[in-house]
Every structure is written in C-alpha cells, then in structure tokens.
Coordinates of N, CA and C in Angstrom, one line a residue:
M116 N 0.7 -1.2 -0.1 CA 0.1 -0.3 0.1 C 0.7 1.1 0.1
E117 N 0.4 1.8 -1.1 CA 0.7 3.4 -0.7 C 0.8 4.3 0.4
I118 N 1.3 4.3 0.8 CA 1.3 5.6 2.5 C 1.0 7.2 1.8
P119 N -0.2 7.7 2.1 CA -0.4 8.7 2.0 C 0.5 9.5 2.2
K120 N 0.3 11.1 2.2 CA 0.6 11.9 2.7 C 0.4 12.4 3.4
D121 N -1.1 12.4 3.7 CA -1.9 12.9 4.7 C -2.7 11.8 5.3
W122 N -2.0 10.8 5.7 CA -2.1 9.6 6.5 C -3.4 10.3 7.5
T123 N -4.8 9.6 7.7 CA -5.6 9.5 8.7 C -6.6 7.9 8.4
F124 N -6.5 7.3 9.8 CA -7.8 6.5 10.2 C -8.8 7.1 9.3
K125 N -9.8 8.3 9.2 CA -11.0 8.6 8.1 C -10.4 8.4 7.0
S126 N -10.0 7.6 6.3 CA -10.0 7.3 5.4 C -10.4 5.9 4.6
Q127 N -11.1 5.6 3.9 CA -12.0 4.3 3.5 C -10.6 3.8 2.8
H128 N -9.2 4.1 1.7 CA -8.4 3.3 1.8 C -7.7 3.2 2.6
I129 N -6.9 3.4 3.5 CA -6.7 3.1 5.0 C -7.4 2.1 5.6
A130 N -8.5 2.2 5.7 CA -9.5 1.1 6.4 C -9.5 -0.2 5.6
N131 N -9.5 -0.5 4.4 CA -9.5 -1.1 3.9 C -8.0 -2.1 3.4
A132 N -7.1 -1.4 3.4 CA -5.9 -2.2 3.7 C -5.3 -2.0 5.2
F133 N -5.9 -1.4 5.8 CA -5.3 -1.5 7.1 C -4.7 -2.9 7.8
D134 N -5.4 -3.8 7.5 CA -4.9 -5.2 8.3 C -3.5 -5.8 7.8
V135 N -3.6 -5.1 6.6 CA -1.7 -5.9 5.9 C -0.9 -4.7 6.3
H136 N -1.5 -3.4 5.5 CA -0.7 -2.4 6.2 C 0.1 -2.1 7.1
V137 N -0.5 -2.4 8.6 CA 0.1 -2.1 9.8 C 1.3 -4.1 9.9
R138 N 1.0 -4.5 9.8 CA 2.2 -5.7 9.7 C 3.2 -5.4 8.7
E139 N 2.9 -4.6 7.4 CA 4.0 -4.6 6.8 C 4.9 -3.6 7.5
Q140 N 4.6 -2.9 8.6 CA 5.0 -1.3 8.9 C 5.5 -1.8 9.9
L141 N 4.5 -2.7 10.8 CA 5.6 -3.0 12.0 C 5.5 -4.6 11.9
P142 N 6.6 -5.4 12.0 CA 6.8 -6.6 11.9 C 6.3 -6.8 13.0
W143 N 7.0 -6.2 14.1 CA 6.0 -6.6 15.5 C 4.5 -7.0 15.9
Y144 N 4.3 -6.3 15.1 CA 2.7 -5.7 15.6 C 1.4 -7.5 16.4
D145 N 2.1 -8.7 15.4 CA 0.9 -10.0 16.1 C 2.2 -10.5 16.9
L146 N 3.7 -10.1 17.5 CA 3.8 -10.4 18.4 C 3.5 -9.7 19.8
I147 N 2.8 -8.2 19.7 CA 2.7 -7.1 21.0 C 1.0 -7.9 20.4
T148 N 0.6 -8.3 19.8 CA -0.8 -8.7 19.8 C -0.5 -9.9 21.2
T149 N -0.1 -11.1 20.6 CA 0.1 -12.1 21.4 C 0.2 -11.9 22.8
S150 N 1.3 -11.1 23.3 CA 1.3 -10.4 24.3 C 0.4 -10.1 25.4
I151 N -0.1 -9.4 24.5 CA -1.3 -8.5 25.2 C -2.0 -9.4 25.5
T152 N -2.3 -11.2 25.0 CA -3.3 -11.5 24.9 C -2.6 -12.5 26.4
H153 N -1.6 -12.6 26.0 CA -0.5 -13.3 27.4 C -1.1 -12.5 29.2
F154 N -1.0 -11.0 28.6 CA -2.2 -10.2 29.9 C -3.1 -10.7 30.3
G155 N -4.0 -10.6 28.9 CA -5.5 -11.2 29.7 C -5.8 -12.3 30.5
R156 N -5.0 -13.4 29.9 CA -5.1 -14.2 30.9 C -5.1 -14.1 32.1
H157 N -4.3 -13.3 32.8 CA -3.9 -13.0 34.2 C -4.6 -12.4 34.4
Y158 N -5.2 -11.2 34.0 CA -6.1 -10.0 34.1 C -7.1 -9.7 33.4
I159 N -8.1 -10.7 33.0 CA -9.5 -10.7 33.0 C -10.2 -11.8 34.4
P160 N -11.0 -11.7 34.5 CA -11.4 -12.2 35.8 C -12.9 -12.6 35.0
M161 N -13.4 -13.9 35.7 CA -14.8 -14.1 35.4 C -15.6 -13.1 35.8
N162 N -16.5 -13.3 34.3 CA -17.5 -11.9 34.5 C -17.2 -10.5 34.6
G163 N -16.0 -10.7 33.4 CA -14.4 -9.2 34.0 C -15.4 -8.4 32.3
H164 N -14.8 -7.2 32.9 CA -15.0 -5.5 31.9 C -13.5 -5.7 31.4
V165 N -13.4 -5.8 30.2 CA -12.8 -5.5 28.7 C -13.3 -4.4 28.2
Y166 N -12.2 -3.4 27.9 CA -12.1 -2.6 26.5 C -11.2 -2.8 26.0
D167 N -11.5 -2.4 24.4 CA -9.8 -1.9 23.4 C -10.2 -0.9 22.8
I168 N -9.4 0.0 23.6 CA -9.6 1.2 23.6 C -8.6 2.0 22.2
G169 N -9.2 2.2 20.8 CA -8.9 2.4 19.2 C -8.6 0.8 18.9
A170 N -9.9 0.1 19.0 CA -9.6 -1.2 18.2 C -9.5 -1.6 17.1
S171 N -9.3 -0.2 15.6 CA -9.5 -0.4 14.7 C -10.7 -1.8 14.0
T172 N -9.7 -2.9 13.3 CA -10.8 -3.5 12.6 C -10.9 -4.6 13.7
G173 N -10.2 -4.8 14.8 CA -11.3 -6.1 16.1 C -9.5 -6.9 16.5
N174 N -8.4 -6.6 15.9 CA -7.4 -7.6 16.2 C -7.4 -8.1 17.5
I175 N -7.5 -6.8 18.1 CA -7.4 -7.7 20.2 C -8.3 -8.4 20.5
G176 N -10.0 -7.7 20.0 CA -10.9 -8.7 20.6 C -10.3 -9.7 19.7
N177 N -10.2 -10.0 18.4 CA -10.0 -11.6 18.4 C -9.0 -11.9 19.0
A178 N -8.0 -12.0 19.1 CA -6.7 -12.4 19.9 C -7.2 -12.8 21.3
L179 N -8.5 -12.0 21.9 CA -9.1 -12.6 23.2 C -10.1 -12.6 23.5
K180 N -10.8 -13.7 21.9 CA -12.0 -13.9 22.1 C -12.6 -15.4 23.2
D181 N -11.3 -16.4 23.1 CA -11.5 -17.7 23.6 C -11.5 -17.1 24.9
I182 N -10.6 -16.1 25.5 CA -10.5 -16.2 27.0 C -11.6 -15.0 27.6
L183 N -12.3 -14.0 26.6 CA -13.7 -13.4 26.9 C -14.5 -14.3 26.9
E184 N -14.7 -15.3 25.9 CA -15.8 -16.6 26.2 C -15.9 -17.4 27.1
H185 N -14.6 -17.7 27.5 CA -14.7 -18.7 28.5 C -15.3 -18.2 30.1
R186 N -14.4 -16.5 29.8 CA -14.6 -16.3 31.1 C -16.1 -15.2 31.4
Q187 N -16.4 -15.4 29.9 CA -18.0 -14.5 30.0 C -17.3 -12.9 30.6
A188 N -16.6 -12.8 30.0 CA -16.3 -11.5 30.4 C -17.1 -10.1 29.1
T189 N -17.2 -9.3 29.2 CA -18.1 -8.2 28.4 C -16.8 -7.0 27.6
F190 N -17.0 -7.3 27.1 CA -15.8 -6.5 25.7 C -16.5 -5.2 24.9
T191 N -15.6 -4.0 24.8 CA -16.0 -3.1 24.7 C -15.0 -2.2 24.2
A192 N -15.2 -2.6 22.4 CA -14.2 -1.8 21.9 C -14.6 -0.6 21.3
I193 N -13.5 0.8 21.2 CA -13.7 1.7 21.2 C -13.2 2.3 19.9
E194 N -13.8 2.1 19.1 CA -13.2 3.3 17.5 C -13.5 4.5 17.0
E195 N -12.7 5.0 16.9 CA -13.2 6.2 16.3 C -13.6 6.6 14.9
S196 N -12.8 6.3 14.1 CA -12.9 6.4 12.9 C -14.1 5.5 12.3
A197 N -15.3 6.0 11.7 CA -16.4 5.1 11.0 C -15.6 4.4 9.9
E198 N -14.8 4.4 9.2 CA -14.1 4.3 7.9 C -13.5 2.5 8.7
M199 N -13.2 2.8 10.2 CA -12.5 1.2 10.6 C -13.6 1.3 11.6
A200 N -14.4 1.4 11.6 CA -15.6 1.2 12.4 C -16.6 0.2 11.6
Q201 N -16.8 0.7 10.2 CA -17.0 -0.6 9.4 C -16.6 -1.6 9.1
R202 N -15.4 -1.9 9.7 CA -14.2 -2.7 9.0 C -14.1 -3.9 10.4
Y203 N -15.0 -3.7 11.2 CA -14.5 -4.2 12.3 C -15.1 -5.4 12.7
S204 N -14.4 -6.7 12.5 CA -14.9 -7.2 12.7 C -14.4 -8.4 14.2
G205 N -14.7 -7.6 15.5 CA -14.0 -8.9 16.4 C -15.2 -8.6 17.5
P206 N -15.3 -9.4 18.7 CA -16.3 -9.1 19.6 C -17.3 -8.2 20.4
G207 N -18.1 -8.6 20.8 CA -18.2 -7.4 22.0 C -19.3 -6.8 20.9
T208 N -19.4 -5.0 22.0 CA -19.9 -4.0 21.8 C -18.7 -3.3 20.6
L209 N -19.9 -2.5 19.8 CA -18.5 -1.9 19.1 C -18.9 -0.3 19.4
I210 N -18.0 1.1 20.0 CA -18.6 2.1 19.8 C -17.2 3.2 19.5
Q211 N -18.5 3.7 18.2 CA -17.3 4.7 17.5 C -17.8 6.2 18.1
E212 N -16.6 6.3 18.8 CA -16.6 7.2 19.2 C -15.4 8.3 20.0
D213 N -14.5 9.7 19.9 CA -13.9 9.6 20.5 C -13.4 8.9 21.5
A214 N -12.2 8.5 22.2 CA -12.2 7.5 23.2 C -12.2 8.5 24.3
T215 N -11.4 9.7 24.5 CA -11.6 10.5 24.6 C -13.2 11.8 25.7
Q216 N -14.3 10.9 24.9 CA -15.1 11.1 25.2 C -16.3 10.3 26.0
V217 N -15.8 9.2 26.0 CA -16.5 8.3 26.3 C -16.9 8.1 27.9
D218 N -17.8 7.7 28.3 CA -18.5 7.2 29.5 C -17.7 6.1 30.0
F219 N -16.5 6.2 30.4 CA -16.2 4.0 30.3 C -16.9 4.0 31.8
E220 N -16.9 2.7 31.7 CA -17.2 2.2 33.4 C -16.5 1.6 34.2
P221 N -16.3 1.2 35.4 CA -15.1 0.3 35.7 C -14.7 -0.4 35.1
F222 N -13.8 -1.2 35.1 CA -13.3 -2.2 34.1 C -12.3 -2.6 34.9
D223 N -11.5 -4.2 34.4 CA -10.7 -5.3 34.7 C -9.3 -5.4 34.3
F224 N -9.0 -5.0 32.4 CA -8.6 -4.5 31.4 C -9.0 -3.8 30.4
A225 N -7.9 -2.6 30.1 CA -7.9 -2.0 28.9 C -7.1 -2.1 28.0
V226 N -7.3 -2.0 27.0 CA -5.9 -2.6 26.0 C -6.1 -0.9 25.3
L227 N -4.4 -0.3 25.2 CA -4.8 0.9 24.4 C -3.4 0.8 23.5
F228 N -3.8 0.1 22.7 CA -2.2 -0.9 21.6 C -2.1 -0.2 20.7
L229 N -1.1 1.0 20.8 CA -0.6 1.7 19.5 C -1.8 4.0 19.3
V230 N -2.6 3.6 20.5 CA -3.8 4.6 20.2 C -2.9 6.3 21.5
L231 N -2.6 6.0 21.9 CA -2.0 7.0 22.8 C -1.3 8.5 22.0
M232 N -0.7 8.0 20.8 CA 0.0 9.1 20.2 C -1.4 9.1 19.3
F233 N -2.3 8.9 19.1 CA -3.2 9.7 18.5 C -4.5 10.5 19.3
I234 N -4.2 10.6 20.2 CA -4.4 11.6 21.2 C -4.0 12.7 21.7
P235 N -4.0 13.8 21.9 CA -3.4 14.8 22.2 C -2.9 15.2 22.2
I236 N -1.6 15.5 22.6 CA -0.6 16.2 24.1 C -1.5 16.4 25.2
D237 N -1.9 17.6 25.0 CA -2.7 18.2 25.6 C -4.0 17.6 26.2
R238 N -4.5 16.0 26.2 CA -5.8 15.7 26.5 C -4.9 14.7 26.9
R239 N -3.7 13.3 27.0 CA -3.4 12.6 27.1 C -3.2 11.8 28.8
Q240 N -3.0 13.1 29.4 CA -2.9 12.9 30.7 C -3.8 13.2 31.8
D241 N -5.1 13.9 31.2 CA -6.1 14.0 32.3 C -7.3 12.1 31.6
F242 N -6.7 12.0 30.6 CA -7.4 10.7 30.0 C -6.7 9.5 30.7
I243 N -5.6 9.4 30.4 CA -4.9 8.7 31.2 C -5.4 8.4 33.0
K244 N -5.7 9.9 33.5 CA -6.1 9.6 34.9 C -7.6 8.9 34.9
R245 N -8.2 10.0 34.2 CA -9.7 8.9 34.5 C -9.6 7.5 34.1
L246 N -9.0 7.1 33.3 CA -9.0 5.4 32.8 C -8.4 4.6 34.3
T247 N -7.3 5.3 35.4 CA -6.7 4.5 36.0 C -7.9 4.7 37.2
N248 N -8.5 6.0 37.8 CA -9.5 5.9 38.6 C -10.4 5.1 38.9
L249 N -10.5 4.2 37.3 CA -11.9 3.1 37.0 C -11.3 1.9 36.9
I250 N -10.5 1.9 37.4 CA -9.3 0.0 37.0 C -10.0 -0.2 38.5
K251 N -10.5 -1.6 38.3 CA -11.0 -1.9 39.4 C -9.7 -3.1 40.3
P252 N -9.9 -3.1 41.6 CA -9.0 -3.8 42.3 C -8.2 -5.4 41.2
G253 N -6.9 -4.8 41.6 CA -6.5 -6.5 40.4 C -6.4 -6.2 38.7
G254 N -7.1 -5.1 38.6 CA -6.8 -5.3 37.3 C -6.0 -4.3 36.4
C255 N -5.7 -3.4 35.0 CA -4.5 -3.1 34.5 C -4.8 -2.1 33.5
I256 N -4.5 -1.7 32.8 CA -4.1 -0.7 31.6 C -3.4 -1.6 31.0

C-alpha cells in the first residue's frame, strides 16, 4: 500500500488495507498482540469487563476471544473512525466515538495498543488519569 502524505484512519483506502499495512510497517505487531493475550489471561477475571481503546478492525478482540468467552467477560471496543469501525470484525460491542469522550465504566482490563500517539498531547494525561481511576482492584491497563 502506498502511504498517503496526509495519512488518517478516516480514510476508506486506509481502512480497507489496514490489516496488511500495519503488519508490513510494524513487523512486531503480531508479537505484541500475542503479549496482550498473555496479559489478558492473567488479568481478565470471570465476568470481567474489558475495553479495547482504539480497536481498529478488531485485532485485539479476536486475539482475546477465547478468554472472553471462557470467562464470560464483557468486551467493549472503541474506535473513533467510521471507516475503521465499518471494518470491525471483533467480538463484543463497538462504540464509534472519540475515546476521550467516552463515559467509561469500571473495568478489569483495558488495552491501548498504538492509540495514545493519536490522542492530542494536551488531553493524554487527563485521559490516562480518568482511566486509572476506573480500574477495578486487581485490574490493569
């Protein structure tokens, strides 16, 4: 895929090629996905609540799917881009919204895989603080 000068997730072209593109550009993408699955095994409890913030096409949800089903956990994916949300193929509920505007519920496990760099610097600290205050005992981000 040719990378456009004004790259954005709000592009049908990017959304359509995202899964191939991300693996071409980030050869460690699947390794980190596997690592997140490993953390999920240790932090997602029975009937837990999990967020995937910046869910793109559903990579993390699909990687965690067996754990989520086995533990009967609730999974909420958040993706701001309508174009990416249309390509979402993961489990759970998808919310198409700017993650910094979401009214989060307390959770056990939240994944922010490659998303913080897309949150404006002046909003990151408050966003992380807000999430940190919602982690259930024993949970993690």
